[in-house]
PDB file of C-alpha atoms in Angstrom:
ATOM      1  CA  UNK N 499     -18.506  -8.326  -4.801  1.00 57.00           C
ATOM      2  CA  UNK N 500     -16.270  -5.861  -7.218  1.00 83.00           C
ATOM      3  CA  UNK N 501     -13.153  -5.339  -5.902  1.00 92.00           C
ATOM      4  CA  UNK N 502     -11.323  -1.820  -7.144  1.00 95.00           C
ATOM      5  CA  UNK N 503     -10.653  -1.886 -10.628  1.00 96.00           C
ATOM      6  CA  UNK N 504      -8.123   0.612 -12.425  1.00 97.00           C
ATOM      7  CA  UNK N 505      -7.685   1.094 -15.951  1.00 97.00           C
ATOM      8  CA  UNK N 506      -5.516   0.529 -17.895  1.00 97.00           C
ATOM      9  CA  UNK N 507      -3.470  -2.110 -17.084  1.00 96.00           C
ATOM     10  CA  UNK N 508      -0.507  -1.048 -18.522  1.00 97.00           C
ATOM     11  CA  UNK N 509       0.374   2.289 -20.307  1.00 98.00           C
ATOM     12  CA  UNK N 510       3.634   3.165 -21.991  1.00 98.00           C
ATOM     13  CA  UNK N 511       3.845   6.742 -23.677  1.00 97.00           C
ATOM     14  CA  UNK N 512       6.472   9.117 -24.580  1.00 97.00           C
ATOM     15  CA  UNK N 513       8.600  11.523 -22.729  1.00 97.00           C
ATOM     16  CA  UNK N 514       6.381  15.001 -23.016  1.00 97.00           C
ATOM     17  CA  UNK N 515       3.318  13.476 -23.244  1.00 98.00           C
ATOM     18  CA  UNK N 516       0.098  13.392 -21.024  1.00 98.00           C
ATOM     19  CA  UNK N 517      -1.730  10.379 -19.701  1.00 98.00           C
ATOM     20  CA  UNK N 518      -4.884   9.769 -17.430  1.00 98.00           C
ATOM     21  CA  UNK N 519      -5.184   6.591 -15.130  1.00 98.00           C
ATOM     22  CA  UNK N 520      -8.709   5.791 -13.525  1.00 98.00           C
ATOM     23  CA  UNK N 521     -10.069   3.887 -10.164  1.00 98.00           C
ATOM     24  CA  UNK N 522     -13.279   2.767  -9.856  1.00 97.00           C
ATOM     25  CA  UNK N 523     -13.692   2.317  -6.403  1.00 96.00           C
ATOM     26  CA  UNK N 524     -15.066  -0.397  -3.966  1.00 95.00           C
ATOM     27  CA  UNK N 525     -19.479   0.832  -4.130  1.00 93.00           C
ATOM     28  CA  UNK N 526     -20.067   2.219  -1.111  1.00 90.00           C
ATOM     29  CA  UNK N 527     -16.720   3.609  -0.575  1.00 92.00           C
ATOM     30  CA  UNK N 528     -16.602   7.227   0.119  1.00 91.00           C
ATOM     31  CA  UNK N 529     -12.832   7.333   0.350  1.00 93.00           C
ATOM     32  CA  UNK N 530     -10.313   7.190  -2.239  1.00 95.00           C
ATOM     33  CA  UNK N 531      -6.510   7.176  -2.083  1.00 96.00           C
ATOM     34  CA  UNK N 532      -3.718   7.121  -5.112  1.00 97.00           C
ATOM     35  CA  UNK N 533      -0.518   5.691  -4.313  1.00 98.00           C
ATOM     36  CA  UNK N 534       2.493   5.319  -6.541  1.00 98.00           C
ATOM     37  CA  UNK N 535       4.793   2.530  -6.484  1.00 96.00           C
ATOM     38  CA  UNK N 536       8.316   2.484  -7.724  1.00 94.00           C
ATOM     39  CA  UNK N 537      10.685  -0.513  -8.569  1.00 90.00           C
ATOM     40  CA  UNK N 538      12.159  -1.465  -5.273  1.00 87.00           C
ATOM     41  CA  UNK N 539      10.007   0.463  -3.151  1.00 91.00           C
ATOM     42  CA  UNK N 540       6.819   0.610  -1.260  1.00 93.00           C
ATOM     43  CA  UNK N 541       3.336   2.530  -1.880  1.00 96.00           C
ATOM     44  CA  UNK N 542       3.935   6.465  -1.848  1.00 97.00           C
ATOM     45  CA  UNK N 543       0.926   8.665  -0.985  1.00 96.00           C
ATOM     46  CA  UNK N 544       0.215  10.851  -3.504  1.00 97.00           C
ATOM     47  CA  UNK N 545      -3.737  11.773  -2.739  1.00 96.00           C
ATOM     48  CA  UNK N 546      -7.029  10.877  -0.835  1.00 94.00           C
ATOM     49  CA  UNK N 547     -10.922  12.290  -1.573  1.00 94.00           C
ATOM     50  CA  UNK N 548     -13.501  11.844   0.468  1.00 91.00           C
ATOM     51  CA  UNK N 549     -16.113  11.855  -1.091  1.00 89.00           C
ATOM     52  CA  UNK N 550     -15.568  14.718  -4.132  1.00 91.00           C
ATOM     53  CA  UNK N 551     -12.878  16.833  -2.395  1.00 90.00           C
ATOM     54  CA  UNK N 552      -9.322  16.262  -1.898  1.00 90.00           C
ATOM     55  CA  UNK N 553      -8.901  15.916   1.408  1.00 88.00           C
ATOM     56  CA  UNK N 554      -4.869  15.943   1.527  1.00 91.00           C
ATOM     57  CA  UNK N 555      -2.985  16.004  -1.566  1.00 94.00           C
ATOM     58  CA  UNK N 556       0.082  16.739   0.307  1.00 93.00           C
ATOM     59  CA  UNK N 557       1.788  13.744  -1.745  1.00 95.00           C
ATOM     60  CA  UNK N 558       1.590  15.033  -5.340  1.00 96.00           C
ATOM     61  CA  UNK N 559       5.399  15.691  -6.686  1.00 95.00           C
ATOM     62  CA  UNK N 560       4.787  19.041  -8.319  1.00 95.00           C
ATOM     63  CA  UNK N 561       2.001  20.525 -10.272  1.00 96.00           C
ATOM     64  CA  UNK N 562       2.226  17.974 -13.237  1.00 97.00           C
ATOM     65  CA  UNK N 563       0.081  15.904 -11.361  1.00 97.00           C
ATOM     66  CA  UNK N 564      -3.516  16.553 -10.525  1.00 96.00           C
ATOM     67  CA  UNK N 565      -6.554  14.276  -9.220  1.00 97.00           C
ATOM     68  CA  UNK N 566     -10.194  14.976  -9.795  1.00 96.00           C
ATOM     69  CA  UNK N 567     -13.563  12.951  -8.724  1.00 95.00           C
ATOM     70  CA  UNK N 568     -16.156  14.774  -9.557  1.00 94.00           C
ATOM     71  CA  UNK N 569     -19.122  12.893  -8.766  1.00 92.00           C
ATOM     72  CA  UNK N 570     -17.256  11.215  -5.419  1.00 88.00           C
ATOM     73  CA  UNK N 571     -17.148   7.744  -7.160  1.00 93.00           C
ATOM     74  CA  UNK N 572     -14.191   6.915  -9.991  1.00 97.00           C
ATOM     75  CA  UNK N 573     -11.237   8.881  -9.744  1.00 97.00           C
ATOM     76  CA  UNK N 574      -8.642  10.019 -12.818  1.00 98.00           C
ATOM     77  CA  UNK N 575      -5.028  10.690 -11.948  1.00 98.00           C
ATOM     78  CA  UNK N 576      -3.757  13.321 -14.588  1.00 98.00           C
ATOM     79  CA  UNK N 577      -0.075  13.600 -15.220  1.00 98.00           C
ATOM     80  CA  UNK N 578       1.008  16.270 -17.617  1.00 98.00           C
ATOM     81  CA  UNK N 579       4.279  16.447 -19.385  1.00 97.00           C
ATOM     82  CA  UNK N 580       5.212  13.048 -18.412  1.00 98.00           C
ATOM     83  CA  UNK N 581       8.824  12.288 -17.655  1.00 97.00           C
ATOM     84  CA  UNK N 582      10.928   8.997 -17.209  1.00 97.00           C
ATOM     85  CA  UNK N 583      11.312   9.720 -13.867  1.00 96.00           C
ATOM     86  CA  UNK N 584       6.843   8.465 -13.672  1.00 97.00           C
ATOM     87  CA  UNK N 585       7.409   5.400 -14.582  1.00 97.00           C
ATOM     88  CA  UNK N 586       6.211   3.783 -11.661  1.00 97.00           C
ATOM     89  CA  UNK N 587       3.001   1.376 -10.649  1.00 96.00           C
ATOM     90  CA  UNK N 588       0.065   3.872 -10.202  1.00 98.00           C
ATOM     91  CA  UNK N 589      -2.646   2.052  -7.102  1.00 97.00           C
ATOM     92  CA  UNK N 590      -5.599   3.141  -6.024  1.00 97.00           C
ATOM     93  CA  UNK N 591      -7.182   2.622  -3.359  1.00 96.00           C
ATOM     94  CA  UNK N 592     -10.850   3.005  -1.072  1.00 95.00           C
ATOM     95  CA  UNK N 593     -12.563   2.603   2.202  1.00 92.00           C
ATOM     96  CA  UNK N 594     -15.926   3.606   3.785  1.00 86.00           C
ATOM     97  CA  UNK N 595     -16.231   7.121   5.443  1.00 76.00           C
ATOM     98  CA  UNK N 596     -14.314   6.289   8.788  1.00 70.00           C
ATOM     99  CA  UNK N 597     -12.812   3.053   7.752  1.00 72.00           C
ATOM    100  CA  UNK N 598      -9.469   1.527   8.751  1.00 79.00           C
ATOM    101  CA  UNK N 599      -9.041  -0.983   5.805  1.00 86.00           C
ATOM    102  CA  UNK N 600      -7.716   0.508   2.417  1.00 91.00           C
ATOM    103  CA  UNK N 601      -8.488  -2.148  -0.286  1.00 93.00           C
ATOM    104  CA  UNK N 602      -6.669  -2.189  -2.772  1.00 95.00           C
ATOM    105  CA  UNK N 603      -6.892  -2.071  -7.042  1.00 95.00           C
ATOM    106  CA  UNK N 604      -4.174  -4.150  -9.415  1.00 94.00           C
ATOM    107  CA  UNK N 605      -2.427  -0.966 -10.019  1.00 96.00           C
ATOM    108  CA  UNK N 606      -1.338   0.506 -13.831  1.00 97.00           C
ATOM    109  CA  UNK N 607       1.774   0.305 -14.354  1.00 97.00           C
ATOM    110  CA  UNK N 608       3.117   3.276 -16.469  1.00 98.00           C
ATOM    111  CA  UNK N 609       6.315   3.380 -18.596  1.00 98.00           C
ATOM    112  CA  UNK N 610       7.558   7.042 -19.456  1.00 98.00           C
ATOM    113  CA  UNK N 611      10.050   5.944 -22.939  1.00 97.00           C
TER     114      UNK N 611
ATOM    115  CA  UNK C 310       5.040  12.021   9.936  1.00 85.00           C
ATOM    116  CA  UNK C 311       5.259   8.832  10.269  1.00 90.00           C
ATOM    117  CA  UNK C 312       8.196   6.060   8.689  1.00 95.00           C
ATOM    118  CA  UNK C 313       8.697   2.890   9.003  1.00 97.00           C
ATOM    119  CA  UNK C 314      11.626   0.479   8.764  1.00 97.00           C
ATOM    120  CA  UNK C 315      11.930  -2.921   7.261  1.00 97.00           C
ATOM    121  CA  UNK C 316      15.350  -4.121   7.702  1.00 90.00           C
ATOM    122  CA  UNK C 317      15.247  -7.018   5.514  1.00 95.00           C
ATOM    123  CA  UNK C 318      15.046  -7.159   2.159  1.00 95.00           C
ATOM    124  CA  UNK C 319      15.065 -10.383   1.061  1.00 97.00           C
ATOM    125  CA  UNK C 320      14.183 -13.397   3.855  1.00 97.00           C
ATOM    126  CA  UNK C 321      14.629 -17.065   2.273  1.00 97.00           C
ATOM    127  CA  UNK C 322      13.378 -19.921   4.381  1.00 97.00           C
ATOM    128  CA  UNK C 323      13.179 -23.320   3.888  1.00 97.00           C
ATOM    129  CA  UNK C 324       9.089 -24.873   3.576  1.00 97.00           C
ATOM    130  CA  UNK C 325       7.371 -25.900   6.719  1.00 97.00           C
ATOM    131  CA  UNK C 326      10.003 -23.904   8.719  1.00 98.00           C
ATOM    132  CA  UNK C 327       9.210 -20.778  10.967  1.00 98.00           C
ATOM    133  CA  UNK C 328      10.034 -17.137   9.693  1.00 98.00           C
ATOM    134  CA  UNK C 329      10.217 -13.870  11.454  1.00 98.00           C
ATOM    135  CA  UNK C 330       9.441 -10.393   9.393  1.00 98.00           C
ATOM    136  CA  UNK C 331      10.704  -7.501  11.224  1.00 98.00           C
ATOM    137  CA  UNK C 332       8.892  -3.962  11.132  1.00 98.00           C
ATOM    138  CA  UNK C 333      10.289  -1.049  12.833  1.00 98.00           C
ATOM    139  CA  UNK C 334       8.121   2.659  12.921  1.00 97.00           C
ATOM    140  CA  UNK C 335       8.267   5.900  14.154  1.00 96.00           C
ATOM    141  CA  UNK C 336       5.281   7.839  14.770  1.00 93.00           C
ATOM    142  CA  UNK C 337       4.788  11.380  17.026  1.00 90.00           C
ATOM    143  CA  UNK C 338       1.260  10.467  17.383  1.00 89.00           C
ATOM    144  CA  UNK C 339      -0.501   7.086  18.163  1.00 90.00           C
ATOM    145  CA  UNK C 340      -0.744   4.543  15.471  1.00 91.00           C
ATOM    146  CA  UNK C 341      -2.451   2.050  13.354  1.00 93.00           C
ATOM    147  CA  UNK C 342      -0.692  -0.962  12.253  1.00 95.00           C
ATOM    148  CA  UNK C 343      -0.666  -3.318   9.132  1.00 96.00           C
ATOM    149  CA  UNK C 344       0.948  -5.890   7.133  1.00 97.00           C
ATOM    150  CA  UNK C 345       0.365  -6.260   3.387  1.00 97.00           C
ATOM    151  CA  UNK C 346       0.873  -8.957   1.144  1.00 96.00           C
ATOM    152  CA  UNK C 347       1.628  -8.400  -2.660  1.00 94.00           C
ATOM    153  CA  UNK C 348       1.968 -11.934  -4.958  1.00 91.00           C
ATOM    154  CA  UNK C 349       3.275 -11.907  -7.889  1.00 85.00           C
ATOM    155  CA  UNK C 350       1.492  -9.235 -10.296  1.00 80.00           C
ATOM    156  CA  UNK C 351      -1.304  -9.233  -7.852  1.00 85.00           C
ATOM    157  CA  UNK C 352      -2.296  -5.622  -6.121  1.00 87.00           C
ATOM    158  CA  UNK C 353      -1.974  -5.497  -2.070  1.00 93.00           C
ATOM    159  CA  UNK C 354      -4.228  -7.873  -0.044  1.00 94.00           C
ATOM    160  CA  UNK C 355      -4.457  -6.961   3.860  1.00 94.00           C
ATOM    161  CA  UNK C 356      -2.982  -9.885   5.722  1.00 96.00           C
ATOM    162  CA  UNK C 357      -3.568  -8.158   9.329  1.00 96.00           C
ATOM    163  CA  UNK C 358      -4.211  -5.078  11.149  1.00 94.00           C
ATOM    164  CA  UNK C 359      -3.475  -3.543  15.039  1.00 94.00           C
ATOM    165  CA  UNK C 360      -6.048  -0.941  16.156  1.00 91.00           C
ATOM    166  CA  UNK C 361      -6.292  -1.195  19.975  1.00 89.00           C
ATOM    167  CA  UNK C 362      -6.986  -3.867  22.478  1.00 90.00           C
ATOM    168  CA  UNK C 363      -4.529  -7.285  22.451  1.00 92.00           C
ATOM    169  CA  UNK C 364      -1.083  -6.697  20.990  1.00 92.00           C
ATOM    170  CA  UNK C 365      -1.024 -10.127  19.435  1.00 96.00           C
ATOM    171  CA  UNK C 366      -3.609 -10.079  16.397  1.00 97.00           C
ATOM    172  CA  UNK C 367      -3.859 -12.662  14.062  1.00 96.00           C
ATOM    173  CA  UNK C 368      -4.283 -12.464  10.368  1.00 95.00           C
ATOM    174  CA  UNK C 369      -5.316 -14.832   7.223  1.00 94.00           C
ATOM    175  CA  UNK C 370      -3.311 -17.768   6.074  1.00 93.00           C
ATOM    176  CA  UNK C 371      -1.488 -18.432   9.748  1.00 96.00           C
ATOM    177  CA  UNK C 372       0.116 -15.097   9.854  1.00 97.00           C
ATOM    178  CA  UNK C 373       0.441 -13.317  13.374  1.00 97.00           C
ATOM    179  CA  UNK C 374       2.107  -9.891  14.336  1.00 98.00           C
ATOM    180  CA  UNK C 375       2.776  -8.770  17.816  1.00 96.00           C
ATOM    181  CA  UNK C 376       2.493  -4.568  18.534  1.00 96.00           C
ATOM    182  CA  UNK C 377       5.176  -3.727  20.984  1.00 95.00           C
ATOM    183  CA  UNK C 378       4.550  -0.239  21.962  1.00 92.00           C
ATOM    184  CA  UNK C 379       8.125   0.108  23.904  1.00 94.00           C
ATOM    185  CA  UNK C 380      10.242  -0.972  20.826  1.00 94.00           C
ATOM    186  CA  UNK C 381       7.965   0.199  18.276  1.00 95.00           C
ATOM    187  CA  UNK C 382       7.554  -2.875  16.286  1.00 97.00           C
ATOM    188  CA  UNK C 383       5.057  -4.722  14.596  1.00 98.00           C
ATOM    189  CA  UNK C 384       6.987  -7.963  13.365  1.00 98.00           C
ATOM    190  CA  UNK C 385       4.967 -10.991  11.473  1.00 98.00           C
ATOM    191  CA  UNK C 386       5.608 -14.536  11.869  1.00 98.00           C
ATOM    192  CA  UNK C 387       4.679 -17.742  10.560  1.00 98.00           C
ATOM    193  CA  UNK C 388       5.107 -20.853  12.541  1.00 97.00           C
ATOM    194  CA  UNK C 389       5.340 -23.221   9.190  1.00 97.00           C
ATOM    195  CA  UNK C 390       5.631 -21.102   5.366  1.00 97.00           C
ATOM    196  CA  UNK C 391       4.195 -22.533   2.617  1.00 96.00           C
ATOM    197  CA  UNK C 392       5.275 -22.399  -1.058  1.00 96.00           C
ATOM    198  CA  UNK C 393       2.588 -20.413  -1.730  1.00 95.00           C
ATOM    199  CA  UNK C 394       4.012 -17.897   0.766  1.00 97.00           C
ATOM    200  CA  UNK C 395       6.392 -16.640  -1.749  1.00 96.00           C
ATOM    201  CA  UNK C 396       5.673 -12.841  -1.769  1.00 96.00           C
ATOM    202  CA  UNK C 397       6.660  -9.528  -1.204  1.00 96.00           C
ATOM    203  CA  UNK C 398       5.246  -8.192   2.373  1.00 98.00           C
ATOM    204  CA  UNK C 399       5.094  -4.434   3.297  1.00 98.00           C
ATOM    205  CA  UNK C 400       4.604  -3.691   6.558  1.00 98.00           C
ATOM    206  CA  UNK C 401       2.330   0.331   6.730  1.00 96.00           C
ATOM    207  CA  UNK C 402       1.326   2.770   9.164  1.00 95.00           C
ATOM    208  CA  UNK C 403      -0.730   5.414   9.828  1.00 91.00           C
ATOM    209  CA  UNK C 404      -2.226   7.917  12.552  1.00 88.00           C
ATOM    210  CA  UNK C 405      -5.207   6.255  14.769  1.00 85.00           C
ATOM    211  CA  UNK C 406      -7.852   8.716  13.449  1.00 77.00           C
ATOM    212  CA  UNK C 407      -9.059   6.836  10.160  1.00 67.00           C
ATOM    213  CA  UNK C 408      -9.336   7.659   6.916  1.00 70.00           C
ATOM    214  CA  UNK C 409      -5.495   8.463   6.591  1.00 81.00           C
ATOM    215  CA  UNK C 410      -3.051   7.887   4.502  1.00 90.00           C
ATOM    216  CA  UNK C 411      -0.581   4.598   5.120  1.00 93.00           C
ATOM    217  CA  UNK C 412       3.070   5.044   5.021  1.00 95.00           C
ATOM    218  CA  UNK C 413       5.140   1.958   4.086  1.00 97.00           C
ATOM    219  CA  UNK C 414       8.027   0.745   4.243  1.00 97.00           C
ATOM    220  CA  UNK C 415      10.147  -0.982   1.597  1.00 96.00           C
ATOM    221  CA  UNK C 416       9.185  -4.268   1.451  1.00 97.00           C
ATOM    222  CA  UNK C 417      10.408  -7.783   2.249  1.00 98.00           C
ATOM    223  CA  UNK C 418      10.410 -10.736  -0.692  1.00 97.00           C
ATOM    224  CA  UNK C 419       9.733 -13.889   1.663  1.00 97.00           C
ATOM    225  CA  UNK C 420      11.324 -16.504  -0.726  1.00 97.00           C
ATOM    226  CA  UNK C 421      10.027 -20.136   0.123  1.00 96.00           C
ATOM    227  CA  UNK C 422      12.904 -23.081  -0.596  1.00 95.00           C
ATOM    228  CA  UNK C 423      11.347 -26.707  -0.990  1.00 93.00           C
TER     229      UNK C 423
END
């Protein structure tokens, strides 16, 4: 079956600007996690949904950010007022309602210039 | 919270031989456990997971982690690597409730010599 997809692949913008990444989840999957990876490092949290509501967004930086999901399937990250300091591998993730397993998407990879 | 602690950075072996990842955590509450393998601009693939029961739990592609609950660990191992072994491998955590978030930890590139 469909794995998680994200879109796009890759994404380079300019300093100031705003950008949108989306997840399509796993069907079926009522949970959805975005986690953002930086050169070096491993997966950060940022935020999970189940179902249409954040359930913990405790992992967004600062209010640039914000995650919506409005009809509890695919998922858009917003950033706003993008800065260098973004650039970084945006993954998604999902899992069923009281799963264990978080399977993952390829990731966008986002360049801030 | 919950962090967790991979010492190595970078673990070369030679093929066919045996390799060790460590994984150290920290956790005030009880955990889940899991090792993650990320090829080469792939996305993260679950290579095996501790939930309850035996503390030895077996994974795909030969991989096998041990849960010691006294020294907090979770190491992988690999009785004979492959080339196509050659990956980076994060080792995550998260509170035994479900549906919550992992924490990782940095990452280990597993290099495979021939």
């Amino acid at each position: 079956g469909a794995g998680v997809s994200q879109t796009p692949s890759n994404k380079v913008t300019e300093k100031g600007k705003y950008v949108e990444l989306r997840c399509d989840p796993i069907s079926g999957h009522t949970a959805l996690y975005w986690y953002r990876q930086s050169l070096g490092q491993g997966p950060e949290f940022l935020i999970y949904f189940q179902g249409t509501g954040a359930a913990d967004d405790s992992g967004l930086p600062n209010d640039r950010f914000f995650a919506v999901r409005p009809e509890g399937s695919v998922s858009t990250l917003k950033i706003q007022r993008t800065e260098r300091g973004d650039s970084a591998v945006y993954l998604c993730a999902s899992s069923f309602r009281d799963g264990y397993e978080q399977y993952f998407g390829p990731g966008t990879r986002l360049t801030v210039t | 919270a919950q962090s967790v602690t991979q010492l190595d950075s970078q673990v070369p072996v030679f093929e066919e031989a045996p390799v060790e990842l460590r994984c150290n955590y920290s956790s005030s509450v009880s955990v889940y456990l899991f090792w993650y393998v990320q090829y080469p601009n792939q996305g993260l693939q679950l290579l095996l997971k501790y939930l309850s029961g035996s503390t030895l739990v077996k994974g795909i592609n030969g991989f096998e982690a041990e849960f010691n609950k006294s020294q907090t660990s979770f190491h992988l191992r690999k009785p004979s690597v492959h080339i196509s072994d050659t990956a980076e491998y994060f080792c995550a955590v998260s509170p035994n409730f479900g549906n919550e978030k992992l924490t990782f930890g940095t990452g280990t590139r597993l290099t495979i010599i021939p």
